[in-house]
XYZ file of C-alpha atoms in Angstrom:
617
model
C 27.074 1.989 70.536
C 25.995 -1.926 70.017
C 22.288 -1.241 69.409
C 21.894 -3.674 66.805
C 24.552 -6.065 67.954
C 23.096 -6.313 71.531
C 19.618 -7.982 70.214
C 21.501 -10.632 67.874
C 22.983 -13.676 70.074
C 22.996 -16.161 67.687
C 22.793 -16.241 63.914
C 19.067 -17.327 64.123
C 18.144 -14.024 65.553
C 21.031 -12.746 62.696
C 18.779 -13.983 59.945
C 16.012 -11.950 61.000
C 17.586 -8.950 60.082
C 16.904 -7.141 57.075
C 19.344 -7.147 53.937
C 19.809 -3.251 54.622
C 20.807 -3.530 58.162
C 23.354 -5.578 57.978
C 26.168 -3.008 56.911
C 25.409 -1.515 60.079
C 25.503 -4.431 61.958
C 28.870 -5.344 60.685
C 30.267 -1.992 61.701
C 28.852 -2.490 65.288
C 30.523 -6.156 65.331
C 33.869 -4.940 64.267
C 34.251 -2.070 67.073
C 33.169 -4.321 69.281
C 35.977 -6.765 68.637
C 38.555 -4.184 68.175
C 37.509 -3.188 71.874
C 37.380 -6.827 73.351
C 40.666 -7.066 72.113
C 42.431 -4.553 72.932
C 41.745 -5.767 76.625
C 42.528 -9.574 76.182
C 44.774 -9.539 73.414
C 44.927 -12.041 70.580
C 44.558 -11.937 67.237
C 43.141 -8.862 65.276
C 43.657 -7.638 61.663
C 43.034 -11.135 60.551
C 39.577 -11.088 62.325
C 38.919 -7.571 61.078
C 39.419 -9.160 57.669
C 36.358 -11.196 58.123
C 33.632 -9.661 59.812
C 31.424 -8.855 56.393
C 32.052 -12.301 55.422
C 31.400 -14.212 58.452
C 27.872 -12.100 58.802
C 26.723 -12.706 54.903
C 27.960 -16.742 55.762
C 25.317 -17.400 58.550
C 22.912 -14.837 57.304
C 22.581 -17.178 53.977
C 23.230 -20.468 55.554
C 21.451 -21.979 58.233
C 24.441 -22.937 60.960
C 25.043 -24.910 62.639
C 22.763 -27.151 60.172
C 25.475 -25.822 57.890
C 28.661 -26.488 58.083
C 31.153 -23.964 58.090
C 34.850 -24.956 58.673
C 37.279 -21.979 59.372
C 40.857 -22.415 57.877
C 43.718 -20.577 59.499
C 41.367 -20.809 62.980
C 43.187 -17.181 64.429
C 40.294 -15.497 61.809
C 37.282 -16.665 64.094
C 36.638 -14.134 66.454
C 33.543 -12.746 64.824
C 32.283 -16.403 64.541
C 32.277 -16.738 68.146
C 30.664 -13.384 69.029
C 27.749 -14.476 66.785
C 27.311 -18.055 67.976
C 26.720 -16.791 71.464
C 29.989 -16.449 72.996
C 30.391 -12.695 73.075
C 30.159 -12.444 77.016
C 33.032 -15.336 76.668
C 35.409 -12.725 75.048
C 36.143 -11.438 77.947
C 37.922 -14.398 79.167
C 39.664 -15.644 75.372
C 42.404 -17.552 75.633
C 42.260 -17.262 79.342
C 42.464 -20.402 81.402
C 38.614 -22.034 81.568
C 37.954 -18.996 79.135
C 37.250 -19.776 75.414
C 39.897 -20.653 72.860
C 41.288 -18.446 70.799
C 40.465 -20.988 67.631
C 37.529 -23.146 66.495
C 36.536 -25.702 69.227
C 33.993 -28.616 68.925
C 33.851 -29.055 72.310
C 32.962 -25.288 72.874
C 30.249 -24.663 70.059
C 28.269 -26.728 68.111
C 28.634 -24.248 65.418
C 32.729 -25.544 65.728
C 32.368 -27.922 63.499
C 36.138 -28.793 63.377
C 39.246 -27.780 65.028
C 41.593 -25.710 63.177
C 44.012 -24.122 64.269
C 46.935 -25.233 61.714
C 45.934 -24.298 58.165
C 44.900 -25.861 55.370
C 42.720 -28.559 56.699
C 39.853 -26.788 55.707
C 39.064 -28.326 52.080
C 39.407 -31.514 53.195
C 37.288 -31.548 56.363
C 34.691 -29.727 54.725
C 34.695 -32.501 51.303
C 34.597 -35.060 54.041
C 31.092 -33.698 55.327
C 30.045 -33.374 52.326
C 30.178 -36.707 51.219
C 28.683 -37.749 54.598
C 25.688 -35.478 53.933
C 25.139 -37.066 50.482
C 25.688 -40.709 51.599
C 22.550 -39.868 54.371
C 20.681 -37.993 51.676
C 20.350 -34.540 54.062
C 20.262 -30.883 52.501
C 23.215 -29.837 54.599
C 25.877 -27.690 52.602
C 29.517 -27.516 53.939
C 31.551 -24.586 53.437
C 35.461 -24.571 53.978
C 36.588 -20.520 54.134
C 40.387 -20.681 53.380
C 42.525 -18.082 53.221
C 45.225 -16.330 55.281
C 47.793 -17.581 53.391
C 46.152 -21.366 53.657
C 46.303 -21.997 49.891
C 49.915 -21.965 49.375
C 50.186 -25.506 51.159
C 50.265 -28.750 49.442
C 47.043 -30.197 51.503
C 44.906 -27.599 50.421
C 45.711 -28.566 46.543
C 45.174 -32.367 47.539
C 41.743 -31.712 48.931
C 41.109 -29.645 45.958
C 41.915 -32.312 43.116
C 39.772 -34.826 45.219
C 36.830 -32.713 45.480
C 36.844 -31.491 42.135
C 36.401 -34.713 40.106
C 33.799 -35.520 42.743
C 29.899 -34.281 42.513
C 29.332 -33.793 46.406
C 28.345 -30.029 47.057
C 30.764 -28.261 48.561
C 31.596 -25.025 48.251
C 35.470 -23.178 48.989
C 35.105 -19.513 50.076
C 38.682 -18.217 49.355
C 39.190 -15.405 51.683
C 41.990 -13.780 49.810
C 43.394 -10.645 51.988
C 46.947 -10.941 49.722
C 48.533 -12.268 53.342
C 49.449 -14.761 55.819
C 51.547 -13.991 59.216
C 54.206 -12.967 57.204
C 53.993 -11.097 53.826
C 52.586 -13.417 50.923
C 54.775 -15.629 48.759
C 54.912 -17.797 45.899
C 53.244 -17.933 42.440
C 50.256 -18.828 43.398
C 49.928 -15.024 45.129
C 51.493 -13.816 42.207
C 48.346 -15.803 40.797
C 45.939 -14.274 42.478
C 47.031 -10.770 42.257
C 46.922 -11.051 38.383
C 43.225 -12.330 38.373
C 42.184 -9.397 41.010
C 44.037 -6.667 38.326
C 41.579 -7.678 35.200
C 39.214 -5.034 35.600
C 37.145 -5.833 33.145
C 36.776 -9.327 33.814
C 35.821 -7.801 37.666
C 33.342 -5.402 36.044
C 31.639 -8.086 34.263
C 31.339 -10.325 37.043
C 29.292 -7.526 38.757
C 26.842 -7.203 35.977
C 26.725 -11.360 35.919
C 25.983 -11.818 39.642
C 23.228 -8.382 39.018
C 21.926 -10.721 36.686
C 21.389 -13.766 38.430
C 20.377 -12.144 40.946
C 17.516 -10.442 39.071
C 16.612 -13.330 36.693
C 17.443 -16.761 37.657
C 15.490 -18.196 35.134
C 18.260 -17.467 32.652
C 20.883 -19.298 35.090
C 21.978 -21.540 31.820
C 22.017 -19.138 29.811
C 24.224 -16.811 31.984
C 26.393 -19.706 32.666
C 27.384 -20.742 29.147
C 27.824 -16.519 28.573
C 30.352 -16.384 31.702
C 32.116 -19.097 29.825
C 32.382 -17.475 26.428
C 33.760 -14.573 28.537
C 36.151 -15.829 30.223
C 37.517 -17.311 27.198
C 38.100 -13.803 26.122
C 39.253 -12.258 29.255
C 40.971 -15.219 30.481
C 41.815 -17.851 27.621
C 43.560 -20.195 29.838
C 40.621 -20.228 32.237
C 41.294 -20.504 35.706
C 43.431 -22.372 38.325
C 40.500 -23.437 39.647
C 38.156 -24.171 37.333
C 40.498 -26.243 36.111
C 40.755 -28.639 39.172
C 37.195 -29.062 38.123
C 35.376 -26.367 40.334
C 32.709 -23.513 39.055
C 34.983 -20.641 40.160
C 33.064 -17.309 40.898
C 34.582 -13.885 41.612
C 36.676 -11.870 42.629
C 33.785 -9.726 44.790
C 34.432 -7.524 47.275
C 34.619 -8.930 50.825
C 33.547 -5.700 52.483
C 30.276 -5.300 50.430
C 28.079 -7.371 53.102
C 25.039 -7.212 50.496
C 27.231 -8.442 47.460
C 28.520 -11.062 49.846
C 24.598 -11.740 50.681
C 23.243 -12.243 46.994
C 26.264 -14.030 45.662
C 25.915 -17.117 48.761
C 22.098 -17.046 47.670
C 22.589 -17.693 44.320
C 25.687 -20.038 44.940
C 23.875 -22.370 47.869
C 21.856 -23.639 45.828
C 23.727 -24.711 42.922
C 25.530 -28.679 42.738
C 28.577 -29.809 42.407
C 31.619 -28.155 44.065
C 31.761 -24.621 43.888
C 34.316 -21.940 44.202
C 34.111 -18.056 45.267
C 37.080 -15.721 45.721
C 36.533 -13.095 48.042
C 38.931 -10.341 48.372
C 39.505 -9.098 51.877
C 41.759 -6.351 53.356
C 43.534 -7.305 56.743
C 42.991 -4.914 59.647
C 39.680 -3.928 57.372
C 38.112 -0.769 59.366
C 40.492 -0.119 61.820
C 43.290 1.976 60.093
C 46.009 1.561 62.030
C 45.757 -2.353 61.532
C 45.079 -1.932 57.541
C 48.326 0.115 57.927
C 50.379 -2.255 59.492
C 48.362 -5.897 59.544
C 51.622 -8.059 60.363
C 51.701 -5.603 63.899
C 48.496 -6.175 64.424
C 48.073 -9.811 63.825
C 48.800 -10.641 67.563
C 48.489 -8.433 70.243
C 48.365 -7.866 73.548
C 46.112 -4.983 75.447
C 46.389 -1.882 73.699
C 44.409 1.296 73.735
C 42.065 1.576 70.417
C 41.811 5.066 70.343
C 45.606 5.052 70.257
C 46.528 1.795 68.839
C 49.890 0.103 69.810
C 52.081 2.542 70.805
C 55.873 1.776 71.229
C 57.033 1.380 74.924
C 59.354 4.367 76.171
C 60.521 2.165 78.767
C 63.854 0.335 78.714
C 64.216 -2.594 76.455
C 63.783 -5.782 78.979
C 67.642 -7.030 79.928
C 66.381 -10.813 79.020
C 66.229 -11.301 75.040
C 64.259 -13.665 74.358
C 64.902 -16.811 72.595
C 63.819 -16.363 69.495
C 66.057 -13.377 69.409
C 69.150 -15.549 70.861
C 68.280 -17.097 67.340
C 67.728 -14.441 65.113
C 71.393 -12.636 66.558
C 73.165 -15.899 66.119
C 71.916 -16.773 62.416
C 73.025 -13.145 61.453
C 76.451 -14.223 62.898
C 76.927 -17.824 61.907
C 75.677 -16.657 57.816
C 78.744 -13.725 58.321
C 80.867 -16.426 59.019
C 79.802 -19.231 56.742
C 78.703 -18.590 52.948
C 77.005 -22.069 53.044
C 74.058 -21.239 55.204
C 70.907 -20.433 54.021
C 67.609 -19.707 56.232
C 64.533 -21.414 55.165
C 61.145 -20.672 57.206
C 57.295 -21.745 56.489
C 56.346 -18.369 56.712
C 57.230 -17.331 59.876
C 59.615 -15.245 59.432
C 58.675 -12.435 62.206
C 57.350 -15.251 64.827
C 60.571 -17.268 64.570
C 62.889 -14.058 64.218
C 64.483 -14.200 60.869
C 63.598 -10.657 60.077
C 67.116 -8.933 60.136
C 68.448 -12.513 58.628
C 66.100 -11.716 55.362
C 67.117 -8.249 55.739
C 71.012 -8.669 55.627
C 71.103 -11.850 53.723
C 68.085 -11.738 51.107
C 69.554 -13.875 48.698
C 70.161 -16.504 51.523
C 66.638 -16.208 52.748
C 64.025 -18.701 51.905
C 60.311 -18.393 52.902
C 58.214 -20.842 51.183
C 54.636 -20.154 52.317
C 52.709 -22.408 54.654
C 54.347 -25.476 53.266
C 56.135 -27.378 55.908
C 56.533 -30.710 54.350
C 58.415 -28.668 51.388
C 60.691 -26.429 53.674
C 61.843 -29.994 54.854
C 62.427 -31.773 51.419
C 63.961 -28.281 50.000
C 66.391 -28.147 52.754
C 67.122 -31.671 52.295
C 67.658 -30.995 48.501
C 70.047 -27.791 49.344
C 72.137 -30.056 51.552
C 72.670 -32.369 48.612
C 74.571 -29.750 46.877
C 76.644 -28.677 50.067
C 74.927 -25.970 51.290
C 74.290 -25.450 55.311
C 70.561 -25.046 55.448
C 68.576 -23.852 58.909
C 65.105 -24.703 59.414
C 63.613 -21.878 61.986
C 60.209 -23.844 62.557
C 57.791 -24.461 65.849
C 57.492 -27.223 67.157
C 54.209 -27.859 66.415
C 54.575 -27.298 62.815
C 57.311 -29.365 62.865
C 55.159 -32.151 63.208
C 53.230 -31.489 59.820
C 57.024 -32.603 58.102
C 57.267 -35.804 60.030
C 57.496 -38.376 57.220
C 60.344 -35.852 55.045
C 62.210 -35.359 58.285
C 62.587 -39.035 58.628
C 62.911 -40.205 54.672
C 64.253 -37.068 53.641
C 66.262 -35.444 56.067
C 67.320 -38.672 58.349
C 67.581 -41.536 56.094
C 69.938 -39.611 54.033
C 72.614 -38.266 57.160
C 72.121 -35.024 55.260
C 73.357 -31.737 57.600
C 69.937 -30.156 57.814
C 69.550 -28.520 61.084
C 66.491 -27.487 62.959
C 65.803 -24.194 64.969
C 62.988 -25.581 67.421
C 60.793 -22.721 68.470
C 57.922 -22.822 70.740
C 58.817 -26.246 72.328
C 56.987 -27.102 75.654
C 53.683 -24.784 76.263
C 53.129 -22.050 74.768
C 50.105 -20.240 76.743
C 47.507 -18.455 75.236
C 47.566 -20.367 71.677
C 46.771 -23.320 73.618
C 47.139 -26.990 72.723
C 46.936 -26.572 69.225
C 50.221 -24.765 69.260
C 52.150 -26.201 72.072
C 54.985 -28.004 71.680
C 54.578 -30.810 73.475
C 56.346 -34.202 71.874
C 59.153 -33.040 69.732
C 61.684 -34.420 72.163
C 59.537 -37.609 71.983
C 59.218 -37.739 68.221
C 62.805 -36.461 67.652
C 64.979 -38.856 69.763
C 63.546 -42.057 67.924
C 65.073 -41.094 64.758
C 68.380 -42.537 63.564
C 70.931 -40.233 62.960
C 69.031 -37.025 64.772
C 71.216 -35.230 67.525
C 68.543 -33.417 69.442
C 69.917 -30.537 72.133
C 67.997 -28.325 74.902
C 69.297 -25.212 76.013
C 68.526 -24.249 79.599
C 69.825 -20.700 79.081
C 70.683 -17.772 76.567
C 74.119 -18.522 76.353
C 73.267 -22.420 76.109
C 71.500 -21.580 73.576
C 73.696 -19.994 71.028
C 76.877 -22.333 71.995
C 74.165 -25.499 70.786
C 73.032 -23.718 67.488
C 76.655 -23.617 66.752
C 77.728 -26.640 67.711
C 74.509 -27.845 66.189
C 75.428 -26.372 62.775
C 78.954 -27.887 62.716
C 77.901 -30.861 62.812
C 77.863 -32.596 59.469
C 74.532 -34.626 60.346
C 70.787 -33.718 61.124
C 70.527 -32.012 64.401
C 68.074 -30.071 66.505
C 68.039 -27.156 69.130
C 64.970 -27.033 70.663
C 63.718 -24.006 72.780
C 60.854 -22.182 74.870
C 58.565 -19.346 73.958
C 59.672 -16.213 75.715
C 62.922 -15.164 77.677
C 65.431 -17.451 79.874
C 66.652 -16.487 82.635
C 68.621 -13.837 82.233
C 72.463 -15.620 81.523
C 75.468 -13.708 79.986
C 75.315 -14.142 76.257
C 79.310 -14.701 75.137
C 80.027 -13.275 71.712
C 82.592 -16.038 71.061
C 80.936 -19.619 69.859
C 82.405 -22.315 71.147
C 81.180 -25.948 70.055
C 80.029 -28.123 73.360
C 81.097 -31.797 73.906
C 78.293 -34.090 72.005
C 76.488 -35.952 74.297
C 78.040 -34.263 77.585
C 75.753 -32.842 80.393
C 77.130 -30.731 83.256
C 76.374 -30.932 87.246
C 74.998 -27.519 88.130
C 74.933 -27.958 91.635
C 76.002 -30.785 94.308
C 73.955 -31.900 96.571
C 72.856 -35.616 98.267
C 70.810 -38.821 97.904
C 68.289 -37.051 95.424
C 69.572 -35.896 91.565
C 67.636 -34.237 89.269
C 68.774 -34.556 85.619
C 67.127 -31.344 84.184
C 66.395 -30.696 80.064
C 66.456 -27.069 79.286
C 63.944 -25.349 80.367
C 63.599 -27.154 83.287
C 67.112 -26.595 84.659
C 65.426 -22.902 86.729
C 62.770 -24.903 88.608
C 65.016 -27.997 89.194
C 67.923 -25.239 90.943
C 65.023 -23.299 92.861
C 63.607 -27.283 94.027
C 66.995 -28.478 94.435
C 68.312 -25.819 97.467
C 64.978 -27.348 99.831
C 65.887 -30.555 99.137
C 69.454 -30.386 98.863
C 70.108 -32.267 95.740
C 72.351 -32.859 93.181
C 71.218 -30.882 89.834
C 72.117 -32.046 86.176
C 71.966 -30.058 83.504
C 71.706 -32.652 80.702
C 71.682 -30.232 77.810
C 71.298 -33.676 75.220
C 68.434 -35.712 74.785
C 69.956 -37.756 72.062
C 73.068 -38.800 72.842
C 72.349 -39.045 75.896
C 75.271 -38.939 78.932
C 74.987 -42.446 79.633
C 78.506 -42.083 81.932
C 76.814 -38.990 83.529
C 73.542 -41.041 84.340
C 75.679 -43.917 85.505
C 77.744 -41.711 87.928
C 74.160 -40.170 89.289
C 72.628 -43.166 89.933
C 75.535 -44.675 92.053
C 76.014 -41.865 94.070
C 72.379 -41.074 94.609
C 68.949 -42.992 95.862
C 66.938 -41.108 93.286
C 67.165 -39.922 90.304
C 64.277 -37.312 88.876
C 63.988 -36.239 85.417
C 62.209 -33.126 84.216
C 61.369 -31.695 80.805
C 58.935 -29.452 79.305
C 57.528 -32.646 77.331
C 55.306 -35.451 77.197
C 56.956 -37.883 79.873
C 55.658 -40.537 76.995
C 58.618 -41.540 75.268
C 60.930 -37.945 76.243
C 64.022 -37.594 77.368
C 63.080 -39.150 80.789
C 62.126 -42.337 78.934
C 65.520 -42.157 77.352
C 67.030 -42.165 81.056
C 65.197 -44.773 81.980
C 66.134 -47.117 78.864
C 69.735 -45.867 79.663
C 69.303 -47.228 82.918
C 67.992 -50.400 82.064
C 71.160 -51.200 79.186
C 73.499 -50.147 81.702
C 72.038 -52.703 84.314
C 71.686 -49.782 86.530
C 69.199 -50.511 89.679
C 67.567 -46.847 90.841
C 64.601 -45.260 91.601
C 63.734 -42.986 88.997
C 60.440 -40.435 88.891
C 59.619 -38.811 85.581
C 58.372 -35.312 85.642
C 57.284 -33.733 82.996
C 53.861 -33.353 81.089
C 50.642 -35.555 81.483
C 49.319 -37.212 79.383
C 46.372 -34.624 77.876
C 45.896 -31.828 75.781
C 46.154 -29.003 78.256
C 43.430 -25.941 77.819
C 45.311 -22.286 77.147
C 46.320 -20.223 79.936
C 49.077 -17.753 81.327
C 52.560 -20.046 81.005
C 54.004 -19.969 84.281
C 50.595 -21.325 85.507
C 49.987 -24.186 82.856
C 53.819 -24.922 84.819
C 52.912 -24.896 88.003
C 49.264 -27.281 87.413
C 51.589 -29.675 86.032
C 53.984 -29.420 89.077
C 56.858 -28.111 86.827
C 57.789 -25.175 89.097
C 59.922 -25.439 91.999
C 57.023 -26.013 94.237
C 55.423 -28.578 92.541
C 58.735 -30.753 91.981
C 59.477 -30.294 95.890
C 55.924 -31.778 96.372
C 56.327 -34.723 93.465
C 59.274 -35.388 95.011
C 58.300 -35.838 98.895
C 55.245 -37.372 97.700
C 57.761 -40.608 95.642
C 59.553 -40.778 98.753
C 56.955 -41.122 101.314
């Protein structure tokens, strides 16, 4: 089946190849990744999307001399299986397997991380520029696409590089999605270039040309212009940022692919080529359905996903805690409106946008602007929610503190994905929001421990006339009752869970299960603290006098979290205790199944037992 693919392991061997072959190459290279998938799980249509492109990439350049930097890092896949990790597929996004994104401590062909989008222009101008300072041939290619170009960074990168003469060249990988279905005029954009037939047909006939004669490259060049005056009169987006924009061509025609890089890598000055993809390309039921398919776990090929017939699990999740409770709170309150950066399936807002489309707000892989525009809507009295990871959160920083903060305004966050996140790795894990959040004036900042913690804080969270945040874990709780009724909680109140003696642990969401299972060995008193900011200073105060130890434990950075904020409550009380901080170290931690990332960082009950006898002894 993987004739040809076998006796390529790097894109050396790759170049090799004949021009004819490599069609069939790029068929053997895509089964092959629809079957390593389909036993590891991960991300698929996307990848599918790129297989003719990645093989015409290092078939005309020579990587990792070259520099290509992936945008939207989840499109990879075929980039790793040629650069001589396809035995490592078997392990991706395993713990000590590879990473499910670009990695420059994995490949040298990694040239930089990305695993957020967007960051591609800019990394890729930034090499450039090195390269021409130190006089070397070596081009650098950013590949964007994925939804990538609807976010203010890219358009930065772009304005810089454009008035600038180093040689870069932006492959736009347009497949007409992100996660989510597309938004936003610049889509709208892009769709109306791709319909002007003509203006495709001719492009055809120029690249023939070039291809055949490049001695008439001038020539050809100032014809293309007179064209597109007629086709196009207001030129393009692009072009008009200062680039030599070239396309659309078809992303799935390996050997148009091939001849237009050839002709472009050579040519100075910072280039542009549109490439039109499909999602899921080759594999129908993914083309059919590429938001399904995007991430999966194991499936059969031959059958693709195929609904479960067994019972739906008991535990919702929390994202789904969420979704329920924003359909509820909206039938309740006109005011609210749902904004997401394009999330809208991954942070569960699809039966929001379905029931409330007028109240629905995606705005594209644009972060910083979800922020500001919620900030703007709660000028004018309106109740906006921002359903957001964690991680992403962090791209907003500066407009959640000027815009949102600053200002008191009643923007509230829906946290997703705080604490680790598995398989996506550190790149995606939300690791410092409690950190980051609790430093901000005027920021309430909540942690539900279960279910039915978590819907009582979003509303109590959302009544409050100031910024707030709720943030919570990937994946189910454990399992509480989920009362219809919302009922706003005391600000700043914890509760004691369980009483016990000489040790307390004061627990932050999702810690509050392991604390209870570490708790009944040792007998100890267990807080669930349910604020980070306001703290319960009185509860903390009451703990430490009745107790020779306090622990804290969160599923965050123990740098400046919520057990730094016990501590510092400790110290302006005047209160003298022992207090050990539990949470997570100090690194970026590698991928790996959740409840395992837990337990290497001693956040199960077994581990806190142990961190616990091992402070006392």
């Amino acid at each position: 089946m993987y004739s040809l693919l076998d006796s390529i392991n790097s894109p050396a061997q790759l170049r090799k190849l004949e021009i004819k072959d490599l069609p069939e190459f790029a068929k053997q290279l895509r089964q092959f990744l629809v079957e390593s998938v389909s036993k590891t799980g991960g991300h698929l249509s996307s990848n599918l999307g790129t297989v003719e492109l990645t093989v015409a990439l290092h078939y005309v350049f020579n990587t990792p001399h070259d520099q290509l930097v992936w945008d939207v890092g989840h499109q990879t896949y075929a980039h790793k299986i040629l650069t001589g990790r396809r035995e490592g597929m078997s392990r991706l996004r395993m713990k000590d397997g590879i990473s499910g994104f670009p990695k420059r401590e994995e490949s040298e062909y990694d040239t930089f991380g990305t695993a957020h989008s967007s960051t591609s222009i800019s990394a890729a101008l930034g090499m450039a520029v090195a390269t021409q300072l130190e006089k070397s041939d070596r081009r650098a290619i950013a590949i964007i696409g994925d939804g990538a170009m609807s976010a203010g960074m890219a358009f930065e990168a772009l304005n810089n590089a454009g008035v600038m003469d180093a040689n870069l060249l932006v492959v736009l990988n347009d497949n007409d999605m992100s996660i989510s279905k597309p938004v936003g005029a610049l889509n709208n954009y892009l769709a109306k270039l791709m319909s002007g037939n003509f203006y495709a047909t001719a492009r055809r006939a120029g690249e023939k040309m070039l291809g055949v004669v490049p001695s008439v490259l001038e020539l050809a060049k100032r014809a293309e212009e007179h064209m597109k005056g007629m086709v196009t009169p207001e030129g393009t987006l692009f072009e008009e940022f200062g680039f030599n924009y070239i396309g659309p061509i078809d992303g799935h025609d390996v050997r148009v692919l091939v001849t237009t890089l050839n002709n472009i890598k050579n040519l100075e000055g910072p280039q542009f080529l549109h490439v039109v993809t499909r999602k899921g390309a080759g594999y129908r039921v993914a083309e059919e359905d590429p938001i399904l398919y995007h991430g999966v776990g194991k499936f059969d090929p031959e059958q693709g996903i195929v609904p479960s017939k067994a019972a739906k699990p008991a535990k919702p999740t929390y994202t789904k805690v969420f979704g329920a409770w924003l359909c509820d709170m909206a039938a309740k309150d006109k005011r609210l409106i749902g904004i997401t950066p394009a999330m809208r399936e991954g942070s569960g807002l699809v039966e929001f946008s379905q029931a409330y489309p007028d109240r629905y707000f995606d705005v594209g892989i644009a972060e910083q602007h979800a922020v500001t525009f919620a900030a703007g809507a709660a000028c004018n009295d309106l109740k906006p929610v921002v359903a957001i990871y964690s991680t992403f959160l962090q791209r907003a920083y500066d407009q959640l503190i000027h815009d949102v903060a600053l200002q008191n305004l009643p923007v509230m966050f829906a946290i997703d994905r705080a604490g680790l996140v598995g398989a996506d790795g550190p790149t995606h894990a939300g690791s410092f929001d409690l950190s980051y959040l609790r430093c901000i004036p005027n920021m309430t900042v909540m942690a539900p421990s279960d279910e039915n913690e978590c819907r009582q804080m979003l509303y109590t969270a959302f009544k409050m006339d100031t910024p707030t945040a709720v943030r919570y874990p990937r994946g189910t709780g454990p399992g509480a009752e989920i009362q219809k009724e919302m009922t706003e909680l005391p600000i700043g109140r914890g509760i004691v869970r369980r009483q016990g003696e000489k040790i307390a642990f004061l627990a932050f969401g999702s810690m509050l299960s392991p604390c209870l299972a570490a708790a009944e060995e040792l007998n100890a008193t267990v807080a669930d603290m349910r604020f980070i900011k306001p703290l319960d200073d009185a509860l903390i105060a009451e703990l430490a006098a009745s107790h020779d130890l306090l622990v804290t434990a969160e599923e965050n950075t123990t740098m400046g979290g919520a057990g730094s904020a016990v501590m510092e409550s400790a110290s302006q009380q005047k209160i003298n205790v022992r207090i050990l901080l539990l949470g997570l170290p100090d690194v970026y931690l590698d991928q790996g199944d959740h409840a395992q990332m837990l337990a290497d960082c001693g956040l199960d009950g077994a581990g806190i037992v142990q961190s616990v006898q091992n402070y006392m002894t």
